[in-house]
Every structure is written in C-alpha cells, then in structure tokens.
CSV table of C-alpha atoms in Angstrom, one decimal:
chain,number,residue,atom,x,y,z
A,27,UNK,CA,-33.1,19.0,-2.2
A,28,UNK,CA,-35.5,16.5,-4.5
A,29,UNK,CA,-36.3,13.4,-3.1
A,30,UNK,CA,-33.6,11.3,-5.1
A,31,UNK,CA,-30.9,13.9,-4.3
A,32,UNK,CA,-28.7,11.5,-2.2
A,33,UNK,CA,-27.4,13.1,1.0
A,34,UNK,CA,-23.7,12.8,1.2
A,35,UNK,CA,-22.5,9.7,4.3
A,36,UNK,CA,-20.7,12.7,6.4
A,37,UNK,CA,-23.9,14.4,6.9
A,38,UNK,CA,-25.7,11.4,7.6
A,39,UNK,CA,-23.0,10.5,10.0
A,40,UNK,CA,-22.9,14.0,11.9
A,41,UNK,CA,-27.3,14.0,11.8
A,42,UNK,CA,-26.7,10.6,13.7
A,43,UNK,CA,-23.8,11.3,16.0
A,44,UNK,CA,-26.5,14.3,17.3
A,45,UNK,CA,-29.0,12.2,17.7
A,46,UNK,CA,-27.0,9.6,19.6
A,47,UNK,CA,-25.8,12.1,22.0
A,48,UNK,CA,-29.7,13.3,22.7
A,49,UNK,CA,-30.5,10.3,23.4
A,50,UNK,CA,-27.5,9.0,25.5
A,51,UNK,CA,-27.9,12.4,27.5
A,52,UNK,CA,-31.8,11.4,28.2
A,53,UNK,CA,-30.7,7.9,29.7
A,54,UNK,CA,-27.6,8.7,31.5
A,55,UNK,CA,-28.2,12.2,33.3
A,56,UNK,CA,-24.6,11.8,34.3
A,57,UNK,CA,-23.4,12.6,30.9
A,58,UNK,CA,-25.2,15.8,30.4
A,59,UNK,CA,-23.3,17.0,33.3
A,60,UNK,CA,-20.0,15.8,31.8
A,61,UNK,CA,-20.5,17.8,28.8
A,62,UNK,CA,-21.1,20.4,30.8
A,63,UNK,CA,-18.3,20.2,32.9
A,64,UNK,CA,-16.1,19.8,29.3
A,65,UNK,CA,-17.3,22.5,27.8
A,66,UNK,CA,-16.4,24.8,31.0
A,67,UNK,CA,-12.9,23.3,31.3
A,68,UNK,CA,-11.8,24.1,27.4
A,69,UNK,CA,-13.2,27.2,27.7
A,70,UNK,CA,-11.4,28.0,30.5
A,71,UNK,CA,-8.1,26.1,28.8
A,72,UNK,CA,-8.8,27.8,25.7
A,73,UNK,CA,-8.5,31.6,27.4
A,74,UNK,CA,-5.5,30.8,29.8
A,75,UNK,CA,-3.6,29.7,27.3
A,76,UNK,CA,-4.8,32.4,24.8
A,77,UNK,CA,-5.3,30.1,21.8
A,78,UNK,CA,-7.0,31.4,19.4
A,79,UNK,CA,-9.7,28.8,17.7
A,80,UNK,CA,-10.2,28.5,13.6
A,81,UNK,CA,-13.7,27.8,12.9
A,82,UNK,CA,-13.2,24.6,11.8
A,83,UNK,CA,-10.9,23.6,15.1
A,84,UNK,CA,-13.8,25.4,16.9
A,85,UNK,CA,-16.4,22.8,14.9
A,86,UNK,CA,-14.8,20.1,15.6
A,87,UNK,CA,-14.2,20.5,19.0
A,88,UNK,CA,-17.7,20.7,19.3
A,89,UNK,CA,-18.8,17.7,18.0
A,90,UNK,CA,-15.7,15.4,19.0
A,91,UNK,CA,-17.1,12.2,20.0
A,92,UNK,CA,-16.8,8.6,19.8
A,93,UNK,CA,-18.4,5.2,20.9
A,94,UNK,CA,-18.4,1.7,22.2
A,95,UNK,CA,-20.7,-1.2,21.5
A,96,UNK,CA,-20.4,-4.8,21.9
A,97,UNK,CA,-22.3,-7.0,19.6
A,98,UNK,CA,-22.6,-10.6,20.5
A,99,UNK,CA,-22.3,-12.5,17.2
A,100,UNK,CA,-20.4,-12.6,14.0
A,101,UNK,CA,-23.8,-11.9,11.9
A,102,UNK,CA,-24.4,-8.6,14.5
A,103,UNK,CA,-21.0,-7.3,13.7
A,104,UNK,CA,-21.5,-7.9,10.0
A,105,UNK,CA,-24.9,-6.1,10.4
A,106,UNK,CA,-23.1,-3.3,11.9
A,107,UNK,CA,-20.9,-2.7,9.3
A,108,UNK,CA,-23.5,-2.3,7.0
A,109,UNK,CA,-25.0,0.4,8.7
A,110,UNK,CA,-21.4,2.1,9.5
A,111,UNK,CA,-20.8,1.6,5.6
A,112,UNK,CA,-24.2,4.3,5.1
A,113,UNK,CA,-22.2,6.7,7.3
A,114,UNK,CA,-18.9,6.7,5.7
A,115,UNK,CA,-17.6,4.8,8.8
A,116,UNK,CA,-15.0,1.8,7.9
A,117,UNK,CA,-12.8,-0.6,10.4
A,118,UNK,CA,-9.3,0.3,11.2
A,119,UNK,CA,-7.0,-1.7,12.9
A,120,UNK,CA,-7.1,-4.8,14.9
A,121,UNK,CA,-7.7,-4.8,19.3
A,122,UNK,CA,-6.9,-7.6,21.0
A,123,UNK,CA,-8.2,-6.6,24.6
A,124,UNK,CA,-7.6,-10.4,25.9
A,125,UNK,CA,-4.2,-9.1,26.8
A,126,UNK,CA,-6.4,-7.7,30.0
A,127,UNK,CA,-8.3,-10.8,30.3
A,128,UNK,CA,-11.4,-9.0,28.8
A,129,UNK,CA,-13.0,-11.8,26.0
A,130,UNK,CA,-12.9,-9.2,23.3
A,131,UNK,CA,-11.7,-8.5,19.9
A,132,UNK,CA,-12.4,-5.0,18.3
A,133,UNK,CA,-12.0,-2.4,15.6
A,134,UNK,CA,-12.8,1.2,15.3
A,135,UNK,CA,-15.3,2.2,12.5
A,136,UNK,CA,-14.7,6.1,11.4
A,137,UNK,CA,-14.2,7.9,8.6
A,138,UNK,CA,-10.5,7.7,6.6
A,139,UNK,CA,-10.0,11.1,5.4
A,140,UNK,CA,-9.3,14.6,7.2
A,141,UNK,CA,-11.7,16.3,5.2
A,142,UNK,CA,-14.6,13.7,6.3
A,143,UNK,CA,-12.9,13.7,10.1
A,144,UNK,CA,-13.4,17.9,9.9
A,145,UNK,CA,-17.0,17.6,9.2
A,146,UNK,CA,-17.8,14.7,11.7
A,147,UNK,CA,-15.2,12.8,13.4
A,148,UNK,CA,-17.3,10.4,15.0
A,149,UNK,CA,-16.5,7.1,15.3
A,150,UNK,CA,-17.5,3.5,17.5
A,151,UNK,CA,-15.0,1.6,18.9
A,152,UNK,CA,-16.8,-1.4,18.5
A,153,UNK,CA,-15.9,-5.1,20.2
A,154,UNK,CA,-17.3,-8.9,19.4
A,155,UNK,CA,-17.9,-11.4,22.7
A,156,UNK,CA,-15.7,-14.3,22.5
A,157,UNK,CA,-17.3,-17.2,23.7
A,158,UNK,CA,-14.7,-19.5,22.8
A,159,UNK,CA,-12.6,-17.5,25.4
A,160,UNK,CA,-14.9,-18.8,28.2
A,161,UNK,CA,-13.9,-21.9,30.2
A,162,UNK,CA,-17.1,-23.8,31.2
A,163,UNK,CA,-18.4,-25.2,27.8
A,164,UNK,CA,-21.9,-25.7,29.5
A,165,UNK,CA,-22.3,-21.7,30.0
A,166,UNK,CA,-20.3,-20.9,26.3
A,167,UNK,CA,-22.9,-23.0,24.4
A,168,UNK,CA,-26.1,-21.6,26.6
A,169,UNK,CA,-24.5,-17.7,25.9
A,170,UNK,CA,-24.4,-19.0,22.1
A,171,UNK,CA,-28.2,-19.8,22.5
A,172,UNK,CA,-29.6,-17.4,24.0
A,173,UNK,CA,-27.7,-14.9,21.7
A,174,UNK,CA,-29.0,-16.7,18.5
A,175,UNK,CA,-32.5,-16.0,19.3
A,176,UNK,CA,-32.4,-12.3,18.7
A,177,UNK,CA,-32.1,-10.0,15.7
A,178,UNK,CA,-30.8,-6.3,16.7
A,179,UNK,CA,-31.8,-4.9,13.4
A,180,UNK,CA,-35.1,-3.7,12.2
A,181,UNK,CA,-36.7,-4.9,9.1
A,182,UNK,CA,-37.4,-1.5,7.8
A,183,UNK,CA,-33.1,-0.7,8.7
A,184,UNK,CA,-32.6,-4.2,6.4
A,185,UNK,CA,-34.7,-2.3,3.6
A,186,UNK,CA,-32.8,0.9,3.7
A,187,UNK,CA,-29.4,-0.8,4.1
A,188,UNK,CA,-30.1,-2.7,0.7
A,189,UNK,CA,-31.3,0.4,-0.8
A,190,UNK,CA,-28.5,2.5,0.4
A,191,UNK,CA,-26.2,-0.4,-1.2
A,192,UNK,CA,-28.0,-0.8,-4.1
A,193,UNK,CA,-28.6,3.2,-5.2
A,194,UNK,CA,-25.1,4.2,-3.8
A,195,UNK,CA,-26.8,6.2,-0.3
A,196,UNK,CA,-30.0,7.7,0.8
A,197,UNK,CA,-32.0,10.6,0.1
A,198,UNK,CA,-32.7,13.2,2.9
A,199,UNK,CA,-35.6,11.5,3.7
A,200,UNK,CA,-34.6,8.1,3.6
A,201,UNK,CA,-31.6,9.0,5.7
A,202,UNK,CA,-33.8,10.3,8.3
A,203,UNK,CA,-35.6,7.2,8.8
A,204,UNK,CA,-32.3,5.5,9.1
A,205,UNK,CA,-31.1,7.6,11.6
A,206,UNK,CA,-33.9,6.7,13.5
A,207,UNK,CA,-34.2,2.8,12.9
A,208,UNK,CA,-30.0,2.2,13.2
A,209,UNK,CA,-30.3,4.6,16.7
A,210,UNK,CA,-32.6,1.4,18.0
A,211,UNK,CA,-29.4,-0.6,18.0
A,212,UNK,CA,-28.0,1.3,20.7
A,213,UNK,CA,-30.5,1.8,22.9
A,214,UNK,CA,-30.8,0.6,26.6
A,215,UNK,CA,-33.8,-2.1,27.0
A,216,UNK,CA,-34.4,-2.6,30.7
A,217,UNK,CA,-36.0,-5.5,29.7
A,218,UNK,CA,-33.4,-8.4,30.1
A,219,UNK,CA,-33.6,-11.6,27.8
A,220,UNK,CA,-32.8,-14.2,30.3
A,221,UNK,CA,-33.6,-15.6,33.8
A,222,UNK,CA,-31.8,-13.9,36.5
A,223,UNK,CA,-30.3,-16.9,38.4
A,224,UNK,CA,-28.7,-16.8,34.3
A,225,UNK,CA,-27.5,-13.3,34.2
A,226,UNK,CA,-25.4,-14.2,37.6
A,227,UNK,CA,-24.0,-17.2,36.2
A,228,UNK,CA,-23.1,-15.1,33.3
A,229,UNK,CA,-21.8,-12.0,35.4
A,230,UNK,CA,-20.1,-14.6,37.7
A,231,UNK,CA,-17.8,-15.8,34.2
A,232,UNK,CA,-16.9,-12.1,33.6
A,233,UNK,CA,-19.4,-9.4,33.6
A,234,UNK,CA,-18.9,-8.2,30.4
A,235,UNK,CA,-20.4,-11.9,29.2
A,236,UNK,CA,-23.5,-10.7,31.2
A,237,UNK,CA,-23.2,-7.2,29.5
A,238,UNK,CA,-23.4,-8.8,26.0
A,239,UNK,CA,-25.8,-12.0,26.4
A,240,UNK,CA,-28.3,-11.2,28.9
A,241,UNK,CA,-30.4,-7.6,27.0
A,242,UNK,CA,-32.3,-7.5,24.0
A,243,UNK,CA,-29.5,-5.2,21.8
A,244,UNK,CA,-26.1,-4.1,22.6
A,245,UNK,CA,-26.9,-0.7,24.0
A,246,UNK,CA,-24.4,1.8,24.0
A,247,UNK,CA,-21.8,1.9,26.6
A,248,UNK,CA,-20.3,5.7,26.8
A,249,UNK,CA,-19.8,8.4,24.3
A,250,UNK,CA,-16.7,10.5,24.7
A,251,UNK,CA,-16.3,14.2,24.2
A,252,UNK,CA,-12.8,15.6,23.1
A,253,UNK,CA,-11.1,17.4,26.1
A,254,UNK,CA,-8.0,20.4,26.1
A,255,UNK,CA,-6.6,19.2,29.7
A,256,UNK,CA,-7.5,15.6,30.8
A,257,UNK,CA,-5.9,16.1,34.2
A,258,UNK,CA,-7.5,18.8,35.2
A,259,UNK,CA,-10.9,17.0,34.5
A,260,UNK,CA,-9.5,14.3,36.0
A,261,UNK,CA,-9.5,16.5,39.2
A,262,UNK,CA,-12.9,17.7,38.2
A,263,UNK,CA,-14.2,14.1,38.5
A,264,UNK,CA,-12.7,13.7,42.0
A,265,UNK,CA,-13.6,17.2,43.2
A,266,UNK,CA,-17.3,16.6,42.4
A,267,UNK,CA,-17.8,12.9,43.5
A,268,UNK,CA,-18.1,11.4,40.0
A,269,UNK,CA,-17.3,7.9,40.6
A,270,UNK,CA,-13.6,8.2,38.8
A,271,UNK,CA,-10.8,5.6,37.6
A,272,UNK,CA,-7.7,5.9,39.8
A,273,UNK,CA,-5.5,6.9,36.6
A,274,UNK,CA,-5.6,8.6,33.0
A,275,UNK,CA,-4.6,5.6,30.5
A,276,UNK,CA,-2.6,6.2,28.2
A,277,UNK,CA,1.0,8.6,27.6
A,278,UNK,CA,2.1,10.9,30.3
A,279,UNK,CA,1.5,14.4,30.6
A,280,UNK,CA,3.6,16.3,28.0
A,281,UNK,CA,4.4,19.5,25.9
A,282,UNK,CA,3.8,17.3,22.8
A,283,UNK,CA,1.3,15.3,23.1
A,284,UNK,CA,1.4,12.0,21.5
A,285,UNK,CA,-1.6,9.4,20.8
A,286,UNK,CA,-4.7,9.1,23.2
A,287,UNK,CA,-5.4,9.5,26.7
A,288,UNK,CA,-8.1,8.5,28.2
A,289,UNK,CA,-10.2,8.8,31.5
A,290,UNK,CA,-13.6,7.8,32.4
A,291,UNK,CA,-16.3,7.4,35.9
A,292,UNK,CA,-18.9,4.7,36.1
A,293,UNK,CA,-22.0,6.6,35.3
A,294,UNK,CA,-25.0,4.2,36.8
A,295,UNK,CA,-26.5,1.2,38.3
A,296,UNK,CA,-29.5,0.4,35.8
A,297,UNK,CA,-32.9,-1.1,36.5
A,298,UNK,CA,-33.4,-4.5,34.7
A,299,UNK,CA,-36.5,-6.7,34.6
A,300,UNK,CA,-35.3,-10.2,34.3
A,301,UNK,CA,-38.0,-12.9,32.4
A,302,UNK,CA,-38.8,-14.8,35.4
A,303,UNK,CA,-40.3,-11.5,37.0
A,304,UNK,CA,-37.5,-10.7,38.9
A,305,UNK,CA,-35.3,-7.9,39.4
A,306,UNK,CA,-31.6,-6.5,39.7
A,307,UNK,CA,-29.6,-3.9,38.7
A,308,UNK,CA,-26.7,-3.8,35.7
A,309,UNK,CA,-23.4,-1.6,35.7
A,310,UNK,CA,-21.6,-1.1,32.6
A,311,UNK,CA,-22.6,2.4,31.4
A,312,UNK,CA,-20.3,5.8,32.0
A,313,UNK,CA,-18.8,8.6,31.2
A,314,UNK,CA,-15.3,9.0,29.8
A,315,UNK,CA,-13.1,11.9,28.2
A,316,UNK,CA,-10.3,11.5,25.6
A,317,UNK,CA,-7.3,14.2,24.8
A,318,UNK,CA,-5.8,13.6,21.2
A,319,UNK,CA,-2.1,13.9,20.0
A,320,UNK,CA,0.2,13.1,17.4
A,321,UNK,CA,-0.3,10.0,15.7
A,322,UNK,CA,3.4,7.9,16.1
A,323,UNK,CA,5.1,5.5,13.6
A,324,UNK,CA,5.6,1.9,13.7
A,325,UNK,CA,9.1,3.3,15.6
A,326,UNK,CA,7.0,5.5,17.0
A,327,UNK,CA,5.1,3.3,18.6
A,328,UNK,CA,7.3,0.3,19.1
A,329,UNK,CA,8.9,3.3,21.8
A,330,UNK,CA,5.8,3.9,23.0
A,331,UNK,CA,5.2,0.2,23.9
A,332,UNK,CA,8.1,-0.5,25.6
A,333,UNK,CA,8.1,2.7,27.9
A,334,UNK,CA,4.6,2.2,28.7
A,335,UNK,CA,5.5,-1.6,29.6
A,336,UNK,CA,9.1,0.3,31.4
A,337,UNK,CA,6.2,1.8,33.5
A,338,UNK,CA,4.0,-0.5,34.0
A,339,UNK,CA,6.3,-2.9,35.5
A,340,UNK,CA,7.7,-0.3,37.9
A,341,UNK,CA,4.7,0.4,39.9
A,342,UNK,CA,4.4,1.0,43.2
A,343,UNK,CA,2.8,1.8,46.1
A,344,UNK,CA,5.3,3.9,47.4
A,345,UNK,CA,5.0,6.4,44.2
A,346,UNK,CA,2.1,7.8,42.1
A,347,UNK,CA,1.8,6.0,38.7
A,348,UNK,CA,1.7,9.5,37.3
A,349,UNK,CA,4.9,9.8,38.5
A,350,UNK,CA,6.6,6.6,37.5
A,351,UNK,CA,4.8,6.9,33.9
A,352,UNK,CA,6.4,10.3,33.2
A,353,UNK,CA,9.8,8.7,34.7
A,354,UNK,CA,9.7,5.9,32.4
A,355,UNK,CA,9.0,8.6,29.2
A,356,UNK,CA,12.4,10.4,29.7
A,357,UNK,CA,13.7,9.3,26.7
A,358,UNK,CA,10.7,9.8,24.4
A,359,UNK,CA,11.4,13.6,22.5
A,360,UNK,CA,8.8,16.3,23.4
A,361,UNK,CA,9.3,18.5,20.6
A,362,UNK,CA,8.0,18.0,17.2
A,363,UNK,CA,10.8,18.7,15.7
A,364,UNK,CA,12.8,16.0,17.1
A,365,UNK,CA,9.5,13.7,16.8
A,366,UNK,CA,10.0,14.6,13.1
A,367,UNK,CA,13.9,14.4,12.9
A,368,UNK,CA,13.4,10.9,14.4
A,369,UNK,CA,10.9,10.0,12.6
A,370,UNK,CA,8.7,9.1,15.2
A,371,UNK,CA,5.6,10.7,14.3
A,372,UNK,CA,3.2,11.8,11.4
A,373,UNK,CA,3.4,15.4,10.2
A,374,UNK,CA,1.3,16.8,7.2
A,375,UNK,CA,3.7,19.3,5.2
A,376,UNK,CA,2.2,22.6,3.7
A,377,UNK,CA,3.5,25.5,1.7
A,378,UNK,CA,4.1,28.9,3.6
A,379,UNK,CA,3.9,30.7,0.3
A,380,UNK,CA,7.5,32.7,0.8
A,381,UNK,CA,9.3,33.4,-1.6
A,382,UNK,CA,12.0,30.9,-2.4
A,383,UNK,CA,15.5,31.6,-2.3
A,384,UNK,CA,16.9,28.8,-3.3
A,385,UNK,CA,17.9,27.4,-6.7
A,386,UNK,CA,15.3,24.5,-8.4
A,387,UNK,CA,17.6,21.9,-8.3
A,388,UNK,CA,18.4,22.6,-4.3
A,389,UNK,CA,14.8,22.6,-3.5
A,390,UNK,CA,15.2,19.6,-1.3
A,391,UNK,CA,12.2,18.6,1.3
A,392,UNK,CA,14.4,19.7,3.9
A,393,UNK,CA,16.2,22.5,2.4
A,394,UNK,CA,12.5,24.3,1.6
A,395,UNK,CA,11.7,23.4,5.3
A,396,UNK,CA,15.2,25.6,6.8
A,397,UNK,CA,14.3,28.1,4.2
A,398,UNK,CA,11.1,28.5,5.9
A,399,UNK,CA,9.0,27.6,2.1
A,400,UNK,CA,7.5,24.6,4.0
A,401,UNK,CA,6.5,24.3,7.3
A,402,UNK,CA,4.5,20.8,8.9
A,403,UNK,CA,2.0,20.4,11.8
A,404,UNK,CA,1.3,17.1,13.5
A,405,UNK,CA,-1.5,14.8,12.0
A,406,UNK,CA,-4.0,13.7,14.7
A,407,UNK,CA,-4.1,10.6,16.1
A,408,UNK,CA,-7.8,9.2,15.3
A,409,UNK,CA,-7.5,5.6,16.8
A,410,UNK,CA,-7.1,3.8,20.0
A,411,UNK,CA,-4.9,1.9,21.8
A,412,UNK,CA,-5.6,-2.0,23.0
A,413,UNK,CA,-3.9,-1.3,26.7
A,414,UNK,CA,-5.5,1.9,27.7
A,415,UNK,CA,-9.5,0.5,25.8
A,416,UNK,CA,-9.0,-2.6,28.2
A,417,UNK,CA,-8.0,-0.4,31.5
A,418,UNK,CA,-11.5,1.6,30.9
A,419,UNK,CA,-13.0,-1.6,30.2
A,420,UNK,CA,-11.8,-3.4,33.4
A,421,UNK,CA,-12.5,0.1,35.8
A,422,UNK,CA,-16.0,0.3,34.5
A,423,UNK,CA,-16.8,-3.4,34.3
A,424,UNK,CA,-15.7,-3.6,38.3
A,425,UNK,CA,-14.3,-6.7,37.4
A,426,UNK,CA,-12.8,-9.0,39.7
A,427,UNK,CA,-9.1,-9.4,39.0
A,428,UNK,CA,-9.3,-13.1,39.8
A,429,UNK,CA,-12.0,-13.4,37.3
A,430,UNK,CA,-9.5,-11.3,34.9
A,431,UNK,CA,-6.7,-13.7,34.6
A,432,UNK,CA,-9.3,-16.9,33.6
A,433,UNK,CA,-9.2,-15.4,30.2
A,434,UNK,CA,-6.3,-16.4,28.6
A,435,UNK,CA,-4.1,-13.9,25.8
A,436,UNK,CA,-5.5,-15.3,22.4
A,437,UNK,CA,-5.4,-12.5,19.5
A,438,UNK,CA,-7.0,-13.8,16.5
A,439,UNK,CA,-7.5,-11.3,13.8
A,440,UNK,CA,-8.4,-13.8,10.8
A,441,UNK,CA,-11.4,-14.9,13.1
A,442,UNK,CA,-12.6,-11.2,13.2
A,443,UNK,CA,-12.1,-10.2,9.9
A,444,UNK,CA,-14.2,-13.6,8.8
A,445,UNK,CA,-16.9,-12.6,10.9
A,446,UNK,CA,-16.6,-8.7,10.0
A,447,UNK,CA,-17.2,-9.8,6.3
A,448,UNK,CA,-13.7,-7.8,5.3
A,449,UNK,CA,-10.1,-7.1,5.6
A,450,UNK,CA,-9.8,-4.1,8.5
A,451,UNK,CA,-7.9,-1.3,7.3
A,452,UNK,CA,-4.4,-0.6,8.3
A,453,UNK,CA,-3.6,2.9,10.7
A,454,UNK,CA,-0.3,3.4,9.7
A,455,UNK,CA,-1.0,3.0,6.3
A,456,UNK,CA,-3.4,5.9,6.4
A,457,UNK,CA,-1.3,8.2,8.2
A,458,UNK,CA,1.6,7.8,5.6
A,459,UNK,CA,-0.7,7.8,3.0
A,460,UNK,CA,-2.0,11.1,4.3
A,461,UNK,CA,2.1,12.7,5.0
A,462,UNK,CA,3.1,11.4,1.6
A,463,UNK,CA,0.6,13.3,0.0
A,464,UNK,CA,0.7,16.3,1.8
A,465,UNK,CA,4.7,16.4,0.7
A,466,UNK,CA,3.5,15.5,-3.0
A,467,UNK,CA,1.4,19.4,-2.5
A,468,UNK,CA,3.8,21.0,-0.9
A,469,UNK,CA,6.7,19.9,-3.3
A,470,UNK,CA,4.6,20.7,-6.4
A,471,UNK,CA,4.7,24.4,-5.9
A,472,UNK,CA,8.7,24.2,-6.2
C-alpha cells in the first residue's frame, strides 16, 4: 500500500472496534471475563446444537460488538458524527429514552449495508443529555456551563477529519493516527471536571446528569459481544456473582427469534478525583450481552409493541416476568414462514439454482418459492429498541425510581437531528430496501 492509497472506512472501522475492545478490557477487568465467559457459552451452544459455522458467520461472531456514549452537547454530537462518517458509520433511527424518565435522545451510528455489517458490524448507540429535561433551572444552566468549557476532540483528530472530508478517507497511515486520536474520546478520565459537593447535586437530579457533566470526555459505557443463548448467560451471571439485572429486556424466549434482547451487570465503582481535592467513587460502567433476530415490519412491530406493553402491564409478584412475557407473546407466529406469510418480518430471497419446472409466464415470487427455485432466510435485526436501551440504562445507572418519574415523556426528534447536523436514517427503509433487492436477484434468473 503507498502512502495515498486510501484505506477503505470498513477497515478503519474494524482496526478501531479492536482497539476499543483492548482498551475497554484494560479498564474494566470485568469485561475480559465476560468475553470469556461468551466465548465458552457459544462454543458450547454451537456443538449441542451441532451447527455448523460458515466462515463468515464464524467472523462475525467474533467481532460482534457494539457501544454506548453520551456526549453532552449538540457541537459533541456533531463532532462525533464526523468521526463515525471516517468509519462508514451513519445514524439510524430516532430513541426517545424519556419514556423511562432517562433525559436522553439517541441514535445508533453503524454501517447500512450487509456486505460492510459482514466485515465489521460495529456500531455506538450513541445518546445526547437533555438539559432542558431537568427541573431546577439553576442546576440546567450550571450543567450548560460547565459542559461548555470542554472540547472532547483533539486538534490533530480536527486535522484528519477535514482531511478525511476533504480527500474522500485516509491513507493507512493516517488512519492509524485516527484510530488512536478518536479512541481518546472514549476513554475514562478519573480526573473529574467539577467540585464534588457539584457532582452530588448533579447525581442527586438523575445520575446520568452526573455521568455526562461532571468528567473531562464521555468515556465509554459498555461494549457488547453477540451471544447464541442469552438465558443461559443470564444464569452464568448469577451463578458467578456478576452483579446482574433481574430480567433479559427485550422479546421472550423463542424458536424464532425476533429483534434484540438484551442483558447486562454493573461492572464497577470507579475512582474519581474531584477539583477541590476530594474524592468519591462513580458507577455507570458494565458489561452487557445482546442475542440478534429477525428484524420485524412496521406490523411487525406495531405487534411487538403492544404485546410487550400486554406484558408489561400484567406483572406480578406472584409470577416470573419470564413467564408473563412469554404468556403475553402467544399470539406472535414462531415460524418464519408464518412471520413471512404475515408479513411480519424481513426475509432476503435467493436462488436455489434448481431447475425450474414451471412455465416463464407462471414464474410468480411465490410460485418459484413452492417450486423450491427460491428459498429466503431472515435479515438480521442491526438496531435497538427505545424500551429495552432505557431498562439497561435505569439497572446500571441504580437510579432511584422517584428520581425516574421527574423526567417528563418529551420525544423531540427535529431538536436532535438539528444538533446532529442531518436527517437520521430510517430502519425500515433499509430493511425493505435490502428484501426488495434481494427479490429483484432472485427474480432475474427466471
């Protein structure tokens, strides 16, 4: 490779998804364990079950991971999509995690196409403080102060993101120093950047306020491999004392399984150094785990909502919420091809290369599928869910329930995408976009 070779944004995404997970592993021990502890349990899932691994299922099961940041500012989440831009990482879809009293608006920043997702699929769910959320005007306008004195990007990362913008990327060695400089962002600084008696009054409004205003960046808060069998990690967790949510978030247990689930332990209490020389401790890093299925339809998912809400409502303490969740999903089909017939979920449609005994003009979508000249497999869900991102907020965050229910339900996506500096990009649209044009293929050789 010569030096103005420019080294494609999937590469530069996968060198910096490594080094995130080096250097997550060095500050939070806890997390080496839990990859451990994955890799055992999908091993073990992987033989039971006798599956048999391609090697790109077998990559990418490797290197599944994602992220979550909070930035502080609309010019810090601007600044971050810069850098996501260099990686091939764009915002899809609008999270309004005030539903759960949590002063947070979000997107996820990943890559849009399969072929990108193969070669590195990871992503950072990525959230914005809202101050105007918070009650007591005298604490909002001292958060908005304090959070206007710093700058979480580098000069040298403002160089290479104007070169990368200007040149169309980054040469190998350009990209290295990237990697390096944009891996700054999400480091931990034990060193706080207010007074302490100011980090309780912040923590006291909801931690996550503290968690955002009170350090020098906005460090990262988990990565999370890609599991085979969430609830037998979930046991895991309990069996070997990691401090664990209660629940998995997210769909029941099934034979199909649909969208994300999600579990997750609080991984540590952390040192900080406060400006006024004294000193405390901060919670709001750990470890979590996520288990992918099909991605739904707007139908799809309009069911999804209100089973989840069926449960939801139906708690109690006299049964297990595993229990009343998978009661409440009765209804929902567990066989893709009734999630297909009903048009509740995303397939991608592929030739079987048969031959075709059917005359041109009956060569139907559905007639080459009963023929056995087509066949389709479920398209991944790559995206997250507003519900089950607010329950592993709340669990990890210890927050008060009290404190909770002070922030008031207030989606407001125009004020994000202003302070994003774009439009985020619809899910749905890329998962029809992607069925539609794996039909288009598998059409064209009939």
């Amino acid at each position: 490779m010569t030096s103005s070779t420019v080294l494609s944004k999937d590469e530069i995404r996968q060198n910096f998804a490594s080094a995130m997970s080096d250097m997550y592993q060095q500050e939070v021990p806890e997390y080496g364990r839990l990859l451990s502890l994955v890799k055992q349990s999908n091993n073990n899932f992987i033989q039971q079950n006798s599956i048999t691994l391609s090697l790109d299922e077998d990559s990418l099961l490797a290197k599944e991971h994602h992220g979550a940041i909070r930035v502080g500012t609309a010019e810090e989440l601007s600044a971050l999509r810069r850098v996501f831009n260099v990686m091939g990482m764009f915002p899809v879809d609008y999270y309004d995690l005030s539903v759960a009293g949590i002063p947070v608006h979000s997107t996820a920043f990943r890559a849009l196409e399969p072929e990108q997702l193969l070669i590195s699929p990871f992503r950072v769910f990525t959230s914005l403080l809202r101050l105007d959320l918070i009650a007591d005007e005298g604490l909002r306008e001292e958060a908005q102060q304090i959070l206007s004195t710093r700058n979480i990007i580098t000069d040298e990362l403002v160089a290479l993101l104007d070169k990368s913008e200007s040149q169309g990327g980054l040469n190998e060695q350009d990209a290295a120093v990237f990697v390096a400089e944009a891996l700054e962002i999400f480091r931990w600084h034990q060193q706080a950047n207010v007074k302490k008696e100011q980090y309780n009054a912040l923590n006291n409004t909801h931690r996550l306020v503290a968690d955002v205003v009170s350090f020098k960046g906005p460090h990262i808060n988990h990565l999370t491999p890609k599991v085979l069998d969430i609830d037998e990690i979930q046991s895991e967790f309990k069996n070997q004392g990691f401090k664990a949510k209660a629940i998995v978030e997210g769909p029941p247990n099934r034979d199909c399984d649909i969208l994300l689930r999600q579990t997750s332990f609080i991984a540590l209490d952390e040192a900080v150094s406060f400006t006024d020389d004294e000193t405390g401790t901060h919670t709001a890093r750990f470890g979590e785990v996520e288990q992918r299925g099909i991605a739904l339809t707007p139908k799809g998912r309009a069911f999804y909502d209100e089973l989840l809400n069926l449960a939801r409502s139906n708690k109690s303490d006299k049964v297990d919420y595993a229990t009343t969740l998978k009661n409440a999903f009765t209804d929902f089909p567990d066989s893709y091809e009734e999630l297909r017939k009903q048009e509740l979920a995303y397939f991608s449609y592929f030739d079987t290369k048969q031959p075709c005994p059917l005359d041109k003009q009956k060569r139907s979508l559905e007639a080459l599928i009963e023929s056995g000249n087509i066949d389709f497999k479920p398209i991944r869900y790559e995206d997250f869910l507003p519900v089950s991102a607010a329950g592993i907020f709340t669990s990890n965050l210890a927050q008060d329930n009290d404190t909770e229910n002070e922030i008031q339900q207030s989606p407001n996506k125009d004020s994000f995408e202003k302070a994003l500096g774009t439009k985020v990009i619809n899910a749905f649209d890329l998962y029809q976009s992607q069925q539609q044009a794996s039909i288009e293929r598998a059409l064209a050789e009939y």
